[in-house]
Structures are given as C-alpha cells and as structure tokens.
Short mmCIF file of C-alpha atoms and ligand atoms in Angstrom, two decimals:
data_model
loop_
_atom_site.label_atom_id
_atom_site.label_comp_id
_atom_site.label_asym_id
_atom_site.label_seq_id
_atom_site.Cartn_x
_atom_site.Cartn_y
_atom_site.Cartn_z
CA MET A 1 77.77 128.18 125.58
CA THR A 2 74.30 128.97 124.27
CA VAL A 3 71.27 127.36 125.79
CA VAL A 4 68.57 126.91 123.21
CA LEU A 5 65.18 126.29 124.73
CA GLY A 6 63.29 126.77 121.50
CA ARG A 7 63.13 124.21 118.70
CA THR A 8 60.07 122.02 118.99
CA ARG A 9 58.33 119.30 117.08
CA GLY A 10 57.24 120.42 113.68
CA GLU A 11 60.55 122.14 113.04
CA ARG A 12 62.48 119.00 113.93
CA GLY A 13 62.04 115.62 115.44
CA ASP A 14 59.59 113.70 113.29
CA SER A 15 58.64 110.45 114.97
CA VAL A 16 60.45 107.25 114.09
CA GLU A 17 58.95 103.77 114.19
CA ILE A 18 60.83 101.36 116.42
CA THR A 19 60.36 97.67 117.19
CA VAL A 20 61.73 96.40 120.48
CA THR A 21 61.47 93.11 122.32
CA VAL A 22 60.90 93.76 126.01
CA ASN A 23 60.62 90.84 128.45
CA GLY A 24 59.91 88.53 125.52
CA SER A 25 57.08 90.57 123.98
CA THR A 26 57.60 92.56 120.81
CA TYR A 27 56.34 96.14 120.67
CA THR A 28 56.20 98.47 117.68
CA ARG A 29 55.74 102.14 118.52
CA ASP A 30 56.24 105.59 117.00
CA VAL A 31 58.58 107.62 119.18
CA GLU A 32 60.01 111.11 119.06
CA PRO A 33 63.80 110.77 118.55
CA ARG A 34 64.43 112.67 121.79
CA ARG A 35 62.31 110.23 123.84
CA LEU A 36 64.51 108.77 126.58
CA LEU A 37 64.48 105.01 126.90
CA VAL A 38 63.38 105.20 130.53
CA HIS A 39 60.32 107.27 129.58
CA PHE A 40 59.54 104.86 126.75
CA ILE A 41 59.67 101.93 129.18
CA ARG A 42 57.68 103.59 131.96
CA GLU A 43 55.16 105.70 130.05
CA ASP A 44 54.76 104.15 126.59
CA LEU A 45 54.96 100.51 127.76
CA GLY A 46 53.60 101.07 131.29
CA LEU A 47 56.44 99.11 132.89
CA THR A 48 56.93 101.31 135.95
CA GLY A 49 59.24 98.93 137.83
CA THR A 50 62.20 100.77 136.32
CA ASN A 51 62.76 103.89 138.43
CA ILE A 52 64.22 107.30 137.71
CA GLY A 53 66.51 108.48 140.49
CA CYS A 54 68.96 111.14 139.35
CA ASP A 55 68.22 111.45 135.63
CA THR A 56 71.95 112.21 135.17
CA SER A 57 73.41 108.69 134.74
CA SER A 58 74.81 108.61 138.27
CA CYS A 59 72.49 106.48 140.44
CA GLY A 60 71.69 103.38 138.39
CA ALA A 61 68.01 103.25 139.49
CA CYS A 62 67.01 103.12 135.82
CA THR A 63 69.25 100.13 134.97
CA VAL A 64 67.80 97.60 132.52
CA LEU A 65 69.42 94.88 130.42
CA MET A 66 70.01 95.40 126.72
CA ASN A 67 70.95 92.10 125.07
CA GLY A 68 71.86 90.89 128.57
CA GLU A 69 74.15 93.80 129.51
CA SER A 70 73.29 96.44 132.11
CA VAL A 71 72.63 99.93 130.74
CA LYS A 72 71.26 103.12 132.26
CA SER A 73 67.98 103.82 130.50
CA CYS A 74 68.03 107.53 131.41
CA THR A 75 71.14 107.87 129.22
CA MET A 76 69.80 106.16 126.13
CA LEU A 77 67.30 107.18 123.52
CA ALA A 78 64.42 104.88 122.72
CA VAL A 79 65.47 104.99 119.05
CA GLN A 80 68.85 103.50 120.02
CA VAL A 81 67.20 100.22 121.06
CA ASN A 82 65.33 99.70 117.80
CA GLY A 83 65.69 95.99 116.99
CA GLU A 84 67.25 95.11 120.35
CA GLU A 85 66.16 92.92 123.22
CA LEU A 86 65.49 94.44 126.65
CA THR A 87 64.81 92.94 130.04
CA THR A 88 63.33 95.03 132.84
CA ILE A 89 62.72 94.04 136.45
CA GLU A 90 59.22 92.83 135.45
CA GLY A 91 60.75 90.29 133.09
CA LEU A 92 63.16 88.54 135.45
CA ALA A 93 60.90 86.17 137.38
CA PRO A 94 60.09 82.90 135.61
CA GLY A 95 56.40 83.08 136.61
CA PRO A 96 53.86 85.16 138.55
CA ASP A 97 54.41 83.28 141.81
CA GLU A 98 58.13 82.78 141.50
CA LEU A 99 61.14 85.01 142.00
CA HIS A 100 64.37 85.13 140.02
CA PRO A 101 67.28 83.81 142.15
CA MET A 102 68.65 87.35 142.44
CA GLN A 103 65.30 88.68 143.68
CA ARG A 104 65.06 85.81 146.18
CA ALA A 105 68.59 86.52 147.42
CA PHE A 106 67.77 90.22 147.95
CA GLN A 107 64.70 89.15 149.95
CA GLU A 108 66.50 86.56 152.03
CA GLN A 109 69.58 88.69 152.74
CA HIS A 110 67.58 91.87 153.44
CA GLY A 111 69.21 93.58 150.47
CA LEU A 112 66.64 96.37 150.44
CA GLN A 113 64.94 98.84 152.72
CA CYS A 114 62.84 101.47 150.92
CA GLY A 115 63.26 99.55 147.68
CA TYR A 116 63.76 102.54 145.40
CA CYS A 117 67.19 101.51 144.16
CA THR A 118 66.29 97.83 144.13
CA PRO A 119 65.10 97.26 140.55
CA GLY A 120 68.29 98.87 139.25
CA MET A 121 70.47 97.05 141.80
CA VAL A 122 68.93 93.70 140.86
CA MET A 123 69.37 94.28 137.13
CA ALA A 124 72.98 95.47 137.56
CA SER A 125 73.65 92.42 139.75
CA VAL A 126 72.20 90.01 137.18
CA SER A 127 74.48 91.53 134.53
CA LEU A 128 77.44 91.34 136.92
CA LEU A 129 76.97 87.61 137.55
CA ALA A 130 76.48 86.94 133.85
CA GLU A 131 79.97 88.38 133.31
CA ASN A 132 81.55 87.05 136.48
CA PRO A 133 79.61 84.10 137.94
CA LYS A 134 81.66 83.77 141.17
CA PRO A 135 82.80 87.27 142.09
CA THR A 136 84.76 88.11 145.22
CA GLU A 137 83.23 90.57 147.66
CA ALA A 138 85.52 93.29 146.30
CA GLU A 139 84.43 92.50 142.75
CA VAL A 140 80.77 92.80 143.75
CA ARG A 141 81.38 96.19 145.37
CA GLU A 142 83.27 97.40 142.32
CA GLY A 143 80.73 95.86 139.94
CA LEU A 144 77.92 97.83 141.58
CA GLU A 145 79.77 101.15 141.59
CA GLY A 146 77.23 102.58 139.14
CA ASN A 147 74.32 102.04 141.55
CA LEU A 148 73.61 104.18 144.60
CA CYS A 149 71.54 103.17 147.63
CA ARG A 150 70.49 105.69 150.24
CA CYS A 151 69.26 103.15 152.80
CA THR A 152 71.15 99.93 153.23
CA GLY A 153 74.79 100.94 153.50
CA TYR A 154 75.36 98.38 150.70
CA HIS A 155 76.47 95.58 153.02
CA ASN A 156 73.38 93.43 152.61
CA ILE A 157 73.24 94.15 148.89
CA VAL A 158 76.74 92.73 148.53
CA LYS A 159 75.68 89.71 150.61
CA SER A 160 72.64 89.24 148.37
CA VAL A 161 74.76 89.12 145.23
CA LEU A 162 77.27 86.73 146.79
CA ALA A 163 74.40 84.50 147.94
CA ALA A 164 72.82 84.57 144.48
CA SER A 165 76.16 83.42 143.06
CA GLY A 166 75.93 80.33 145.29
CA GLN A 167 78.64 81.45 147.71
CA ASN A 168 78.41 81.14 151.45
CA VAL A 169 77.75 84.53 153.04
CA ASP A 170 77.63 83.55 156.71
CA SER A 171 81.35 83.07 157.17
CA MET B 1 65.69 116.54 131.48
CA ILE B 2 64.72 116.23 127.85
CA PRO B 3 66.86 117.20 124.85
CA VAL B 4 65.73 119.80 122.32
CA ALA B 5 63.91 118.11 119.41
CA PHE B 6 66.19 116.77 116.69
CA ASP B 7 65.97 114.63 113.58
CA TYR B 8 67.31 111.10 113.81
CA GLN B 9 69.13 109.11 111.15
CA ARG B 10 70.66 105.70 111.69
CA ALA B 11 73.68 105.15 109.45
CA GLY B 12 74.05 101.66 108.01
CA SER B 13 77.67 102.20 106.93
CA VAL B 14 80.57 104.60 107.30
CA GLU B 15 79.83 105.92 103.79
CA GLU B 16 76.26 106.68 104.76
CA ALA B 17 77.36 108.39 107.98
CA LEU B 18 79.81 110.56 106.02
CA SER B 19 77.23 111.53 103.43
CA LEU B 20 74.74 112.48 106.18
CA LEU B 21 77.44 114.63 107.81
CA ALA B 22 78.19 116.26 104.46
CA GLU B 23 74.50 116.90 103.84
CA HIS B 24 73.71 118.47 107.22
CA GLY B 25 77.02 120.20 107.97
CA ASP B 26 77.48 121.78 111.38
CA ASP B 27 73.93 120.95 112.40
CA ALA B 28 74.68 117.20 112.52
CA LYS B 29 76.41 115.20 115.25
CA LEU B 30 77.51 111.58 115.24
CA MET B 31 76.27 109.50 118.16
CA ALA B 32 78.20 106.38 119.11
CA GLY B 33 77.44 105.20 122.68
CA GLY B 34 75.83 108.55 123.49
CA HIS B 35 77.36 108.56 126.97
CA SER B 36 78.97 111.96 126.60
CA LEU B 37 76.71 113.48 123.96
CA LEU B 38 73.30 112.58 125.40
CA PRO B 39 74.03 113.96 128.91
CA MET B 40 75.08 117.23 127.22
CA MET B 41 71.94 117.24 125.08
CA LYS B 42 69.80 116.64 128.18
CA LEU B 43 71.43 119.68 129.80
CA ARG B 44 70.88 121.52 126.51
CA LEU B 45 74.58 122.34 126.33
CA ALA B 46 74.53 120.50 123.00
CA VAL B 47 71.63 121.14 120.62
CA PRO B 48 72.33 119.23 117.40
CA GLY B 49 69.59 119.44 114.80
CA VAL B 50 70.37 116.01 113.36
CA ILE B 51 71.71 112.96 115.15
CA VAL B 52 73.53 110.46 112.95
CA ASP B 53 73.52 107.22 114.92
CA VAL B 54 76.62 105.16 114.17
CA GLY B 55 76.17 102.95 117.25
CA ARG B 56 75.23 99.92 115.17
CA LEU B 57 78.26 99.91 112.86
CA SER B 58 79.50 96.62 114.25
CA ASP B 59 82.19 96.29 111.57
CA LEU B 60 83.95 99.14 113.42
CA SER B 61 83.98 97.11 116.61
CA TYR B 62 87.17 95.03 116.70
CA ILE B 63 90.57 94.67 118.35
CA ARG B 64 93.23 92.93 116.26
CA GLU B 65 96.95 92.65 115.81
CA SER B 66 98.31 94.13 112.66
CA ASN B 67 101.89 94.89 111.50
CA GLY B 68 103.48 95.52 114.86
CA HIS B 69 100.58 97.43 116.34
CA VAL B 70 97.11 96.76 117.67
CA ALA B 71 94.24 98.14 115.57
CA ILE B 72 91.03 99.00 117.36
CA GLY B 73 87.76 99.94 115.66
CA ALA B 74 86.33 103.29 116.76
CA LEU B 75 83.06 101.70 117.91
CA THR B 76 84.78 99.27 120.29
CA THR B 77 83.27 99.66 123.75
CA HIS B 78 85.17 100.22 126.98
CA ARG B 79 83.90 96.80 128.07
CA GLN B 80 85.44 95.17 124.98
CA LEU B 81 88.74 96.93 125.71
CA GLU B 82 88.89 95.87 129.35
CA THR B 83 88.15 92.21 128.51
CA SER B 84 90.25 91.92 125.33
CA GLU B 85 92.79 89.11 125.31
CA VAL B 86 94.69 90.78 122.48
CA LEU B 87 95.13 93.92 124.58
CA ARG B 88 95.98 91.92 127.71
CA ALA B 89 98.78 90.27 125.75
CA GLU B 90 99.98 93.13 123.55
CA CYS B 91 99.06 96.46 125.15
CA PRO B 92 97.67 95.79 128.63
CA VAL B 93 97.74 99.41 129.82
CA LEU B 94 94.78 100.23 127.57
CA ALA B 95 92.71 97.40 129.07
CA ASP B 96 93.59 98.56 132.59
CA VAL B 97 92.63 102.16 131.83
CA ALA B 98 89.35 101.10 130.20
CA HIS B 99 88.53 99.13 133.34
CA VAL B 100 88.41 102.28 135.49
CA VAL B 101 86.21 104.37 133.18
CA GLY B 102 82.90 105.22 134.87
CA ASP B 103 81.00 102.11 135.93
CA PRO B 104 79.92 98.86 134.24
CA GLN B 105 76.82 100.39 132.67
CA VAL B 106 78.90 103.22 131.18
CA ARG B 107 81.50 100.75 129.94
CA HIS B 108 78.83 98.68 128.20
CA ARG B 109 77.86 101.71 126.08
CA GLY B 110 80.81 104.11 125.80
CA THR B 111 83.19 103.69 122.86
CA LEU B 112 86.89 104.41 122.36
CA GLY B 113 86.19 106.57 119.31
CA GLY B 114 83.54 108.55 121.19
CA SER B 115 85.83 109.11 124.15
CA LEU B 116 88.66 110.37 121.93
CA ALA B 117 86.44 112.54 119.72
CA HIS B 118 84.83 114.08 122.81
CA SER B 119 88.35 115.21 123.87
CA ASP B 120 87.55 115.80 127.52
CA PRO B 121 90.86 116.52 129.33
CA ALA B 122 89.44 114.70 132.37
CA SER B 123 88.82 111.46 130.45
CA ASP B 124 91.00 108.42 130.93
CA LEU B 125 91.34 106.82 127.50
CA PRO B 126 92.54 109.89 125.56
CA ALA B 127 95.51 110.21 127.95
CA ALA B 128 96.27 106.50 127.53
CA VAL B 129 96.34 106.73 123.73
CA LEU B 130 98.53 109.83 124.10
CA ALA B 131 101.04 108.11 126.44
CA LEU B 132 101.21 105.22 123.97
CA GLY B 133 101.88 107.57 121.05
CA GLY B 134 98.90 106.10 119.20
CA THR B 135 97.55 107.03 115.78
CA LEU B 136 93.95 107.93 114.97
CA VAL B 137 92.47 107.12 111.59
CA ALA B 138 89.78 109.50 110.32
CA ARG B 139 87.63 109.26 107.21
CA GLY B 140 86.10 112.24 105.52
CA PRO B 141 84.82 113.38 102.14
CA ASN B 142 88.40 113.50 100.82
CA GLY B 143 89.38 110.05 101.99
CA THR B 144 91.33 108.71 104.93
CA ARG B 145 94.01 110.44 106.98
CA GLU B 146 96.09 109.46 109.98
CA ILE B 147 96.45 111.83 112.92
CA SER B 148 99.02 111.20 115.63
CA ALA B 149 97.60 111.36 119.15
CA GLY B 150 100.03 114.19 119.89
CA ASP B 151 98.35 116.35 117.22
CA PHE B 152 94.78 115.24 117.85
CA PHE B 153 93.80 117.07 121.05
CA THR B 154 93.72 120.76 120.21
CA GLY B 155 91.77 122.33 123.08
CA TYR B 156 89.11 121.97 125.72
CA PHE B 157 86.65 119.48 124.18
CA GLU B 158 88.24 120.20 120.80
CA SER B 159 90.05 117.87 118.45
CA ALA B 160 91.68 117.99 115.02
CA LEU B 161 88.64 116.25 113.51
CA ALA B 162 86.67 118.28 111.00
CA PRO B 163 82.87 118.31 111.42
CA ASP B 164 82.50 116.11 108.32
CA GLU B 165 85.06 113.51 109.46
CA MET B 166 84.59 110.32 111.41
CA LEU B 167 87.10 108.33 113.43
CA THR B 168 87.25 104.76 112.20
CA GLU B 169 90.30 103.21 113.83
CA ILE B 170 92.79 103.77 116.63
CA ARG B 171 96.26 102.20 116.46
CA VAL B 172 98.43 101.65 119.49
CA PRO B 173 101.90 100.10 119.58
CA LYS B 174 102.53 96.67 121.02
CA THR B 175 104.35 97.11 124.31
CA PRO B 176 105.85 93.68 125.03
CA GLY B 177 107.44 93.52 128.45
CA ALA B 178 106.92 97.22 129.20
CA GLY B 179 105.95 98.25 132.72
CA TYR B 180 102.75 100.23 132.95
CA ASN B 181 100.41 101.76 135.47
CA TYR B 182 97.51 104.17 135.75
CA GLN B 183 96.98 106.19 138.91
CA LYS B 184 93.48 107.67 138.87
CA PHE B 185 92.64 109.90 141.79
CA ASN B 186 88.98 110.59 142.50
CA ARG B 187 86.70 110.89 145.47
CA ARG B 188 83.78 108.69 144.41
CA ALA B 189 84.01 105.37 142.61
CA GLN B 190 82.41 106.22 139.28
CA ASP B 191 83.83 109.75 138.92
CA TRP B 192 86.23 111.25 136.45
CA ALA B 193 89.80 111.72 137.65
CA ILE B 194 90.57 114.84 139.68
CA VAL B 195 94.07 114.12 138.36
CA GLY B 196 95.45 110.99 136.74
CA ALA B 197 98.93 109.85 135.70
CA ILE B 198 99.71 107.10 133.19
CA ALA B 199 103.15 105.58 132.68
CA VAL B 200 104.25 103.05 130.05
CA VAL B 201 107.97 102.39 130.31
CA GLY B 202 109.97 99.71 128.55
CA GLU B 203 112.04 98.87 125.51
CA GLY B 204 111.36 101.48 122.82
CA ILE B 205 108.68 103.28 124.79
CA SER B 206 108.74 105.80 127.59
CA GLY B 207 105.35 107.48 127.69
CA VAL B 208 103.97 109.47 130.60
CA SER B 209 100.74 111.43 130.39
CA LEU B 210 98.47 113.41 132.68
CA VAL B 211 94.69 113.57 132.99
CA ASN B 212 92.90 116.79 133.93
CA MET B 213 96.03 118.97 134.17
CA GLY B 214 95.14 121.39 131.35
CA SER B 215 92.72 121.99 128.52
CA THR B 216 93.75 118.74 126.80
CA PRO B 217 95.23 115.46 128.01
CA LEU B 218 98.93 116.24 128.36
CA ARG B 219 102.13 114.41 127.68
CA ALA B 220 104.45 114.91 130.69
CA THR B 221 107.41 115.78 128.47
CA ALA B 222 109.59 117.07 131.33
CA VAL B 223 109.20 113.72 133.09
CA GLU B 224 109.95 111.79 129.90
CA GLU B 225 113.11 113.87 129.30
CA ALA B 226 114.26 113.33 132.88
CA LEU B 227 113.77 109.58 132.49
CA ALA B 228 115.71 109.61 129.22
CA SER B 229 118.66 111.19 130.99
CA GLY B 230 118.58 108.53 133.67
CA ALA B 231 116.65 110.20 136.49
CA SER B 232 115.06 108.11 139.24
CA ALA B 233 111.28 107.80 139.51
CA ALA B 234 111.24 110.31 142.37
CA ASP B 235 113.42 112.85 140.55
CA ALA B 236 111.53 112.52 137.27
CA ALA B 237 108.16 112.83 139.01
CA ALA B 238 109.29 116.01 140.74
CA VAL B 239 108.95 117.88 137.42
CA ALA B 240 105.52 116.44 136.55
CA ALA B 241 103.69 119.75 136.89
CA GLU B 242 106.04 121.56 134.48
CA GLY B 243 104.27 122.80 131.40
CA THR B 244 100.80 122.03 132.80
CA ASP B 245 97.92 124.45 133.26
CA ALA B 246 95.81 122.83 135.95
CA PRO B 247 92.17 123.91 136.23
CA ALA B 248 90.48 125.06 139.45
CA ASP B 249 87.12 123.58 140.40
CA LEU B 250 85.15 122.38 143.42
CA ASN B 251 87.41 119.37 143.81
CA ALA B 252 90.83 120.96 143.72
CA SER B 253 92.87 124.13 143.31
CA PRO B 254 95.61 124.28 140.67
CA ALA B 255 98.29 124.01 143.37
CA TYR B 256 96.71 120.89 144.82
CA ARG B 257 96.42 119.37 141.33
CA GLU B 258 100.12 120.06 140.74
CA HIS B 259 100.91 118.28 143.98
CA LEU B 260 98.73 115.35 142.91
CA ALA B 261 100.43 115.22 139.50
CA ARG B 262 103.84 114.82 141.15
CA VAL B 263 102.69 112.21 143.68
CA LEU B 264 100.64 110.20 141.17
CA THR B 265 103.41 110.30 138.56
CA ARG B 266 105.90 108.94 141.08
CA ARG B 267 103.51 106.15 142.05
CA ALA B 268 102.79 105.31 138.41
CA LEU B 269 106.49 105.25 137.51
CA GLU B 270 107.37 103.07 140.49
CA ALA B 271 104.51 100.67 139.74
CA ALA B 272 105.74 100.57 136.13
CA GLY B 273 109.12 99.39 137.39
CA VAL B 274 111.18 102.60 137.32
CA SER B 275 113.27 102.72 140.47
C1 FAD C 301 78.06 108.36 134.53
C2 FAD C 301 79.21 108.49 133.59
C3 FAD C 301 80.51 108.37 134.09
C4 FAD C 301 81.59 108.48 133.23
N1 FAD C 301 82.84 108.35 133.78
C5 FAD C 301 83.91 108.47 132.97
C6 FAD C 301 85.22 108.33 133.50
O1 FAD C 301 85.42 108.04 134.69
N2 FAD C 301 86.27 108.46 132.64
C7 FAD C 301 86.09 108.71 131.31
O2 FAD C 301 87.06 108.79 130.60
N3 FAD C 301 84.86 108.84 130.77
C8 FAD C 301 83.77 108.74 131.58
N4 FAD C 301 82.52 108.86 131.03
C9 FAD C 301 82.39 109.17 129.59
C10 FAD C 301 82.30 107.88 128.78
O3 FAD C 301 83.55 107.26 128.74
C11 FAD C 301 81.78 108.15 127.35
O4 FAD C 301 81.21 106.96 126.92
C12 FAD C 301 82.79 108.50 126.30
O5 FAD C 301 83.48 109.64 126.72
C13 FAD C 301 82.10 108.83 124.99
O6 FAD C 301 81.91 107.69 124.21
P1 FAD C 301 80.53 107.49 123.46
O7 FAD C 301 80.70 106.36 122.55
O8 FAD C 301 79.45 107.36 124.46
O9 FAD C 301 80.41 108.83 122.62
P2 FAD C 301 79.17 109.75 122.25
O10 FAD C 301 78.58 110.34 123.48
O11 FAD C 301 78.26 109.03 121.33
O12 FAD C 301 79.93 110.88 121.43
C14 FAD C 301 80.80 111.79 122.06
C15 FAD C 301 81.32 112.78 121.03
O13 FAD C 301 82.16 112.13 120.10
C16 FAD C 301 81.64 112.22 118.78
N5 FAD C 301 81.89 110.91 118.18
C17 FAD C 301 81.50 109.70 118.66
N6 FAD C 301 81.99 108.70 117.89
C18 FAD C 301 82.71 109.30 116.91
C19 FAD C 301 83.49 108.82 115.81
N7 FAD C 301 83.64 107.49 115.57
N8 FAD C 301 84.10 109.71 115.01
C20 FAD C 301 83.97 111.04 115.24
N9 FAD C 301 83.26 111.56 116.26
C21 FAD C 301 82.65 110.70 117.09
C22 FAD C 301 80.20 112.59 118.94
O14 FAD C 301 79.72 113.32 117.82
C23 FAD C 301 80.23 113.43 120.19
O15 FAD C 301 80.62 114.74 119.90
C24 FAD C 301 81.40 108.74 131.86
C25 FAD C 301 80.11 108.86 131.34
C26 FAD C 301 79.02 108.75 132.19
C27 FAD C 301 77.64 108.89 131.61
S1 FES C 302 68.13 107.70 136.79
FE1 FES C 302 69.48 106.80 135.38
S2 FES C 302 71.30 106.69 136.48
FE2 FES C 302 69.99 107.73 137.89
S1 FES C 303 66.84 100.48 149.58
FE1 FES C 303 66.33 102.57 149.71
S2 FES C 303 67.65 103.43 148.20
FE2 FES C 303 68.34 101.42 148.31
#
C-alpha cells in the first residue's frame, strides 16, 4: 500500500459551503471537504464539550446526535452533515441553570470521575433511551459498548442510565 | 489524523453518482456511511482524489418483500437491518448478524452496501449474505447486472464490482422456519470477529459460512456437504477448517483459528437446530 503524504489544498479540496443546525442554531460555514465533524464542532463552532479521545472511532468520547441518533464525530466529515440537525452536550440542558435528566442522573449516581468520557457517554445514553426507553441492565451495557471509560468501571454509568429511564437502581 | 485533501461531490441520484464515477475514473470513490472508508483515509491507506457522497440517496434505503425474496436497498443501515420487522419475519439471521456489527454509533452510520463493497473477510454481513446465497444488484454505465454472493468476493478487500459500478440492491431468500445462528468470537465488545460461523439450516436452505478464515468470507462447503449426507452437527463441524486459509495476526494463529472454526460451527449448527 502506498502512503501519499503530498496532495494539498490548491490541487484538490476546494471548500464547500454547508449549513447545519446545531443545538437549535443554524450555522453556514465554508469547510474543506476533509474537515472532520469533530474539528468543525470544536474549532469552527467553538463547542468544546465534545471531546476527542482515540480519533479512531473506538472510544465514543466524540459522540454527538445527528437527527437524534448517536454518531462518532471523529468518523464523519463535516460535509456529510450538510442540511442535518446535530445536538452536542451543550444543547441537552433545557436552560442555563437546569440539567437534562440524563445529566442529572449521572450527577446523582456518580456516573463520572475525571469526566473525559462523560459528554460522549451522556449523548450515547440519550440515544439509547430514545430507542429503548426501559432497557435492562444488560441492554444498557451492550448499548454503551461503543463508549470507553478509564475511570468508573462502568457500574455507576449503567446505574445512571437506568435511573434516567425511571427505573429503581437501589434494588 | 486528517485525510489527504480531496474534492467532494454529493450525488443527488444513482445516475449522478454513476456519471461522476465515469468522469473521474479510478480517482473517485463512493462514500456511503464512511465507516470503513473514512478510517482508511484518516490513516492515509486510502487517498481518493474525489469523494462521491451517496449517503443521502434515501430511495436506496428500504427493506421489502418481493417475489419470494427480501429486497434491501444498498444504503440501508445496520440499524435498519437489526430493527426491521420484515427481516425478523422473513430472514431473521440477517437482523441478528447486523445487531452484532460494531456498536450502536457504527450501526447508525454503516450500510449493507458499504459493508459488502468493502469486502473485508473479517466483516459480519458479507458472510451472512454468502450463507444465504444472496444476490447483489449493481448498476454501471452499461446498465444493471446481478452478481451472486458466491461470485462477488474475489480477494482481500476486493470484489467483482468495477470501479464505475455501484451496488443498488441486495436480495436474500426468505427462510421461513429455518434454524439460524451466528457465533461471533471476539475479545472486546465492539471488535471484528477473530473467527465467526453462521448457519442457516431449514427447508430448501443449508448455508454455513465463516468469517475471517481466509482472504474472503468463505462458504464452509465441506460442512454443507457433510450435512447433506446426513452428518450430525458435531461430525459436520469437524471438517469446518477444510478449504480455509486462516490468517495469522496478534489475536490468533492459523491453527487456533481452525480450532475456533470447528467449535463455533458446531455451536452455530446446534443452535440452528441440527442435532
Ligand atoms: C469502530 C468500528 C467498528 C466496526 N466493527 C465492525 C464489526 O464488528 N463488524 C463488521 O462487519 N463491520 C464493522 N465495522 C465496519 C462497518 O460495518 C462499516 O460501516 C461497513 O463495513 C461499511 O459501510 P459504510 O456504509 O460505512 O461504507 P463506506 O465506508 O462508505 O464505504 C466502504 C467501501 O464501499 C464502497 N461503497 C460504499 N457503498 C457502495 C455502494 N452502494 N456501491 C459500491 N460501492 C460502495 C466505498 O467506495 C468504499 O470503498 C466497524 C466500523 C467501525 C468504525
Ligand atoms: S474520538 Fe471518536 S471514537 Fe474516540
Ligand atoms: S470518567 Fe474518566 S474516562 Fe470516564
């Protein structure tokens, strides 16, 4: 296999105009076709709540919602979301002094330690409950298989999601 | 990791995608979900000059019954496969296999057509379509042709598709009442299979296929022949490694993969109701 490090802008890759709705606001920007969605979100829109962990679609730290479904923004191009609706961690809470039920559940159940994986975990969990409102514990564990956490051992994350789904987690 | 610069074209129809492929030749690549292609572009193992985005061709996203088979649009996502009521009723093995591909985020983006065209011998869905004896429909500059799954996978990441062709539909038989099972063996939840074995056994169908046992997904013909001559699950599975060419990598040696192929095939056959 040949590794080509050459080809730069000018030879290829003229910018493309895209319009995206992110957290309810509409943005129109010129982007290079190779711009990754996660860089577009963090650098072009300044929404740095979405983290980059592995940059190889393994860890889920970069998870955002596209039209309500979880996607890994390190494995999408910004041009692929032209015309679509995104939600990032900044867009979940209903107001500046309120938390989304999933965020509140993570806080109450101690679903985070360092917090690095948390934005992605929360977004993946919101998507999970949208598809399966009352998951079993096993379904939560399986539903979060695309998200890695180096701190919590997952147990309290699973409890957080079960609590957010309105299920009793003390028993 | 950032891909090498490329030009981007979004196709609004199959015709437009085909004419962009014809115009740019080898330099162009279709992108569906991008979940195989973009990781390779980020590693600069793939350096297409032009990306033709077909991800928005929603008229190629469907699952419907048609003349004794189930027809699936090439842009149908893994998520749509795993939740499809038509597949649950008519060809449930495909829904089960889709359910264990990657993780939810991957399944929201990845497409059946992309997975087949990528032709990774370690992928799950190509082996499922092979076990089912499915048919792939491709469109190119000279019209439409049908390729049987058995002829489609020609080598490591290589398929019978020409660079100017596009997959539009995948057809799988209805398998009413057939037993089926997929045994996927991996070490971490979201990973590809170290080895996998798929069995679909019932009236009019006896398909067994292997994942990651050679340069393409493989039909376990020795197992199928043993079953046809009345062998038990254990006896048929004993020949599962025949005709394979298992790769060696960090996860497993060829000998260990052959062992896995036999064990997983027996489990899949038993779970599919072969005694
Ligand atoms: C983290 C991660 C884990 C994964 N785990 C698994 C796993 O466990 N099992 C598994 O099987 N797969 C796995 N995958 C791969 C995943 O299933 C891919 O989505 C799929 O293989 C490719 O589909 P796509 O739509 O994303 O294709 P793309 O990446 O868009 O395209 C792949 C190739 O197919 C070509 N192509 C796409 N559509 C067409 C078409 N209609 N006609 C002709 N050519 C076409 C493209 O030009 C390209 O060469 C994983 C991927 C990731 C990122
Ligand atoms: S940064 Fe996207 S999956 Fe890890
Ligand atoms: S809380 Fe630290 S990585 Fe999950």
